[in-house]
């Protein structure tokens, strides 16, 4: 979800307003995903590298996250959406941790769509965390495998990523789901996240449907 600050800057608004408008994109996107029968949407909300941002901006992001879940939890629950968190719990402010945990718990039986919030998430950190978790159960001279590693990722229960969309015009991955996108289709869109609408989403799915996926085969 990239481009919030540029969106705000273009409109001479504070950064926090860009993030606030960015958060408003999530509910229509969630509806469009369910309409299309998509089962999992992962949102990169806060990376392990975002800690390098000014403290005031970070604080406004946590406040927004709290607000988002409090304001939307009823509609999320009633629509059958399950909230999942991928990321390191440690370092999250206690209130943010609790808000996320509550949303995860309240929606745990929902099956229509998984909304996977990647918060304090980094792909490299996730892989290291997975290896360390596996090491705790390791027996004798046992070696790790792709399967064993996958079962220890935050996303263990999720399918591999089919399509990764990055808004904001930058053509890079920025440590997002680096293991899970091994064979994903990548789409870089020149639209700032607060402007991302269901129309853009439908267009990106159409684009995805034109791709020929071979997974290294013929
Ligand atoms: C993405 O928008 C939102 C978060 C990382 C939370 P940015 O804040 O990166 O906005 P730009 O890319 O600087 O415009
Ligand atoms: Mg950015």
Coordinates of C-alpha atoms and ligand atoms in Angstrom, one line a residue:
X1 CA 0.0 0.0 0.0
X2 CA 2.5 2.6 -1.2
X3 CA 2.1 6.3 -1.9
X4 CA 0.2 7.7 1.1
X5 CA 2.7 10.5 1.8
X6 CA 3.1 11.6 -1.8
X7 CA -0.7 11.7 -2.1
X8 CA -0.8 14.0 0.9
X9 CA 2.1 16.1 -0.3
X10 CA 0.5 16.6 -3.7
X11 CA -2.6 18.0 -1.9
X12 CA -0.6 20.0 0.7
X13 CA -2.1 17.9 3.5
X14 CA -0.3 16.4 6.5
X15 CA 1.2 12.9 6.1
X16 CA -1.2 11.5 8.6
X17 CA -4.1 12.5 6.3
X18 CA -2.5 10.5 3.5
X19 CA -2.4 7.5 5.8
X20 CA -5.9 8.1 6.9
X21 CA -7.2 8.2 3.4
X22 CA -5.1 5.1 2.6
X23 CA -6.9 3.2 5.3
X24 CA -10.2 4.1 3.8
X25 CA -9.3 2.1 0.7
X26 CA -9.3 -1.2 2.6
X27 CA -13.0 -1.7 3.0
X28 CA -14.0 -1.2 -0.7
X29 CA -11.0 -3.4 -1.6
X30 CA -12.2 -6.1 0.8
X31 CA -15.7 -6.0 -0.8
X32 CA -14.3 -6.2 -4.3
X33 CA -12.1 -9.2 -3.3
X34 CA -15.1 -11.1 -1.9
X35 CA -17.1 -10.2 -5.0
X36 CA -14.4 -11.9 -7.1
X37 CA -14.2 -14.9 -4.9
X38 CA -10.6 -14.2 -3.7
X39 CA -9.9 -16.0 -0.5
X40 CA -6.8 -14.2 0.9
X41 CA -5.6 -10.6 0.7
X42 CA -2.4 -9.6 2.4
X43 CA -1.8 -5.9 3.2
X44 CA 1.6 -4.5 3.9
X45 CA 0.7 -2.0 6.6
X46 CA 4.0 -1.5 8.5
X47 CA 7.4 -2.9 7.7
X48 CA 10.3 -3.7 10.0
X49 CA 12.1 -0.9 8.2
X50 CA 9.3 1.6 8.8
X51 CA 10.7 2.1 12.3
X52 CA 13.2 4.4 10.7
X53 CA 10.4 7.0 10.1
X54 CA 9.9 10.0 12.4
X55 CA 8.5 9.0 15.7
X56 CA 5.4 11.2 15.2
X57 CA 4.6 9.5 11.9
X58 CA 5.0 6.1 13.5
X59 CA 2.7 7.1 16.4
X60 CA 0.1 8.4 14.0
X61 CA 0.2 5.0 12.1
X62 CA -0.5 3.0 15.4
X63 CA -3.3 5.4 16.2
X64 CA -4.8 4.9 12.8
X65 CA -4.5 1.1 13.1
X66 CA -6.3 1.2 16.4
X67 CA -9.0 3.4 15.0
X68 CA -9.4 1.3 11.9
X69 CA -10.0 -1.9 13.8
X70 CA -12.3 -0.3 16.3
X71 CA -14.4 1.4 13.6
X72 CA -14.5 -1.6 11.2
X73 CA -14.5 -4.7 13.4
X74 CA -18.3 -5.0 13.3
X75 CA -18.6 -4.8 9.5
X76 CA -15.5 -7.1 9.1
X77 CA -17.1 -9.6 11.4
X78 CA -20.5 -9.5 9.8
X79 CA -19.1 -9.9 6.3
X80 CA -17.4 -13.1 7.3
X81 CA -13.8 -11.8 7.0
X82 CA -11.1 -13.3 9.2
X83 CA -8.3 -11.0 10.4
X84 CA -4.8 -12.5 10.5
X85 CA -1.6 -10.8 11.6
X86 CA 1.8 -11.6 10.0
X87 CA 4.7 -10.0 11.7
X88 CA 6.7 -9.8 14.9
X89 CA 4.6 -9.1 18.0
X90 CA 7.5 -7.8 20.0
X91 CA 8.0 -4.0 19.6
X92 CA 4.4 -3.3 18.8
X93 CA 2.9 -0.9 21.3
X94 CA 0.7 -2.8 23.8
X95 CA -2.5 -1.1 22.7
X96 CA -1.8 -2.0 19.0
X97 CA -0.9 -5.6 19.9
X98 CA -4.2 -5.9 21.9
X99 CA -6.3 -4.3 19.2
X100 CA -4.9 -6.7 16.6
X101 CA -5.2 -9.7 18.9
X102 CA -8.8 -8.8 19.6
X103 CA -9.7 -8.6 15.9
X104 CA -7.9 -11.9 15.2
X105 CA -9.9 -13.6 18.0
X106 CA -13.3 -12.0 17.2
X107 CA -13.1 -13.2 13.6
X108 CA -11.3 -16.5 14.0
X109 CA -14.3 -18.6 12.8
X110 CA -14.9 -16.5 9.6
X111 CA -14.2 -18.2 6.3
X112 CA -15.2 -15.9 3.5
X113 CA -12.0 -13.9 3.1
X114 CA -8.7 -13.8 5.1
X115 CA -7.4 -10.3 5.5
X116 CA -3.8 -10.8 6.4
X117 CA -2.4 -7.6 8.0
X118 CA 1.4 -7.5 7.7
X119 CA 2.4 -5.3 10.6
X120 CA 5.9 -5.0 11.8
X121 CA 6.6 -7.4 9.0
X122 CA 9.8 -8.1 7.1
X123 CA 10.3 -11.0 4.8
X124 CA 13.9 -11.7 5.8
X125 CA 13.1 -11.4 9.5
X126 CA 10.2 -13.8 8.9
X127 CA 12.5 -16.4 7.4
X128 CA 15.0 -16.1 10.2
X129 CA 12.1 -16.4 12.7
X130 CA 10.9 -19.5 10.9
X131 CA 14.3 -21.2 11.0
X132 CA 14.6 -20.4 14.7
X133 CA 11.2 -21.8 15.5
X134 CA 12.0 -24.9 13.6
X135 CA 15.4 -25.2 15.4
X136 CA 13.5 -25.5 18.7
X137 CA 11.8 -28.7 17.5
X138 CA 14.8 -30.0 15.6
X139 CA 15.9 -33.6 16.3
X140 CA 19.4 -34.9 16.0
X141 CA 21.1 -34.0 12.7
X142 CA 17.8 -33.2 11.0
X143 CA 18.1 -30.7 8.1
X144 CA 15.7 -28.0 7.1
X145 CA 13.6 -28.3 3.9
X146 CA 11.3 -25.9 2.0
X147 CA 8.3 -27.6 3.5
X148 CA 9.6 -27.4 7.1
X149 CA 10.5 -23.8 6.6
X150 CA 7.1 -22.9 5.1
X151 CA 5.3 -24.5 8.0
X152 CA 7.1 -22.1 10.3
X153 CA 6.3 -18.9 8.4
X154 CA 3.7 -16.5 9.7
X155 CA 1.7 -17.4 6.6
X156 CA 2.0 -21.2 7.1
X157 CA -1.7 -21.8 6.6
X158 CA -2.0 -19.5 3.6
X159 CA -1.5 -20.5 -0.1
X160 CA 1.5 -19.0 -2.0
X161 CA 0.9 -15.6 -3.4
X162 CA -0.7 -15.5 -6.9
X163 CA -0.5 -11.8 -7.5
X164 CA 1.4 -9.1 -5.8
X165 CA 0.3 -5.5 -6.5
X166 CA 2.5 -2.6 -5.5
X167 CA 1.0 0.9 -5.9
X168 CA 2.9 4.1 -5.9
X169 CA 5.0 3.5 -9.0
X170 CA 8.1 2.0 -7.4
X171 CA 9.3 -1.2 -8.9
X172 CA 10.7 -3.1 -5.9
X173 CA 9.6 -5.7 -3.4
X174 CA 10.8 -3.9 -0.2
X175 CA 11.0 -7.1 1.9
X176 CA 7.4 -8.1 1.4
X177 CA 6.5 -11.9 1.5
X178 CA 9.8 -12.6 -0.3
X179 CA 9.5 -16.4 0.2
X180 CA 5.8 -16.5 -0.7
X181 CA 6.2 -14.6 -4.0
X182 CA 8.6 -17.1 -5.5
X183 CA 6.2 -17.7 -8.5
X184 CA 3.8 -14.8 -8.0
X185 CA 2.8 -12.5 -10.8
X186 CA 4.1 -9.0 -10.0
X187 CA 2.2 -5.9 -10.9
X188 CA 3.5 -2.4 -10.3
X189 CA 0.8 0.3 -10.6
X190 CA 1.4 4.0 -11.1
X191 CA -1.4 5.0 -8.7
X192 CA -0.9 6.3 -5.2
X193 CA -2.5 4.1 -2.6
X194 CA -5.2 6.5 -1.4
X195 CA -6.4 6.7 -5.0
X196 CA -6.5 3.0 -5.4
X197 CA -10.1 2.1 -6.1
X198 CA -12.1 -1.2 -6.8
X199 CA -11.8 -0.2 -10.5
X200 CA -8.0 -0.4 -10.2
X201 CA -8.3 -3.7 -8.4
X202 CA -10.6 -5.2 -11.0
X203 CA -8.2 -4.0 -13.7
X204 CA -5.3 -5.6 -11.9
X205 CA -7.2 -8.9 -11.7
X206 CA -8.0 -8.7 -15.4
X207 CA -4.3 -8.1 -16.1
X208 CA -3.4 -11.1 -14.0
X209 CA -5.9 -13.3 -16.0
X210 CA -4.0 -12.5 -19.2
X211 CA -0.7 -13.8 -17.8
X212 CA 0.5 -17.3 -18.6
X213 CA 1.8 -19.0 -15.5
X214 CA 4.2 -21.8 -16.1
X215 CA 5.9 -22.2 -12.7
X216 CA 9.1 -23.1 -14.4
X217 CA 7.4 -25.9 -16.4
X218 CA 6.7 -25.8 -20.2
Ligands
LIG1 C1 2.8 3.6 2.4 O1 2.8 4.9 2.0 C2 2.2 3.5 3.8 C3 3.1 2.9 4.8 C4 4.3 2.5 4.7 C5 2.5 2.8 6.2 P1 4.2 5.8 2.3 O2 4.1 6.4 3.6 O3 5.4 4.9 2.0 O4 4.0 6.9 1.2 P2 5.1 7.4 0.1 O5 5.6 6.2 -0.6 O6 6.2 8.1 0.9 O7 4.4 8.4 -0.7
LIG2 MG1 6.6 4.5 0.3

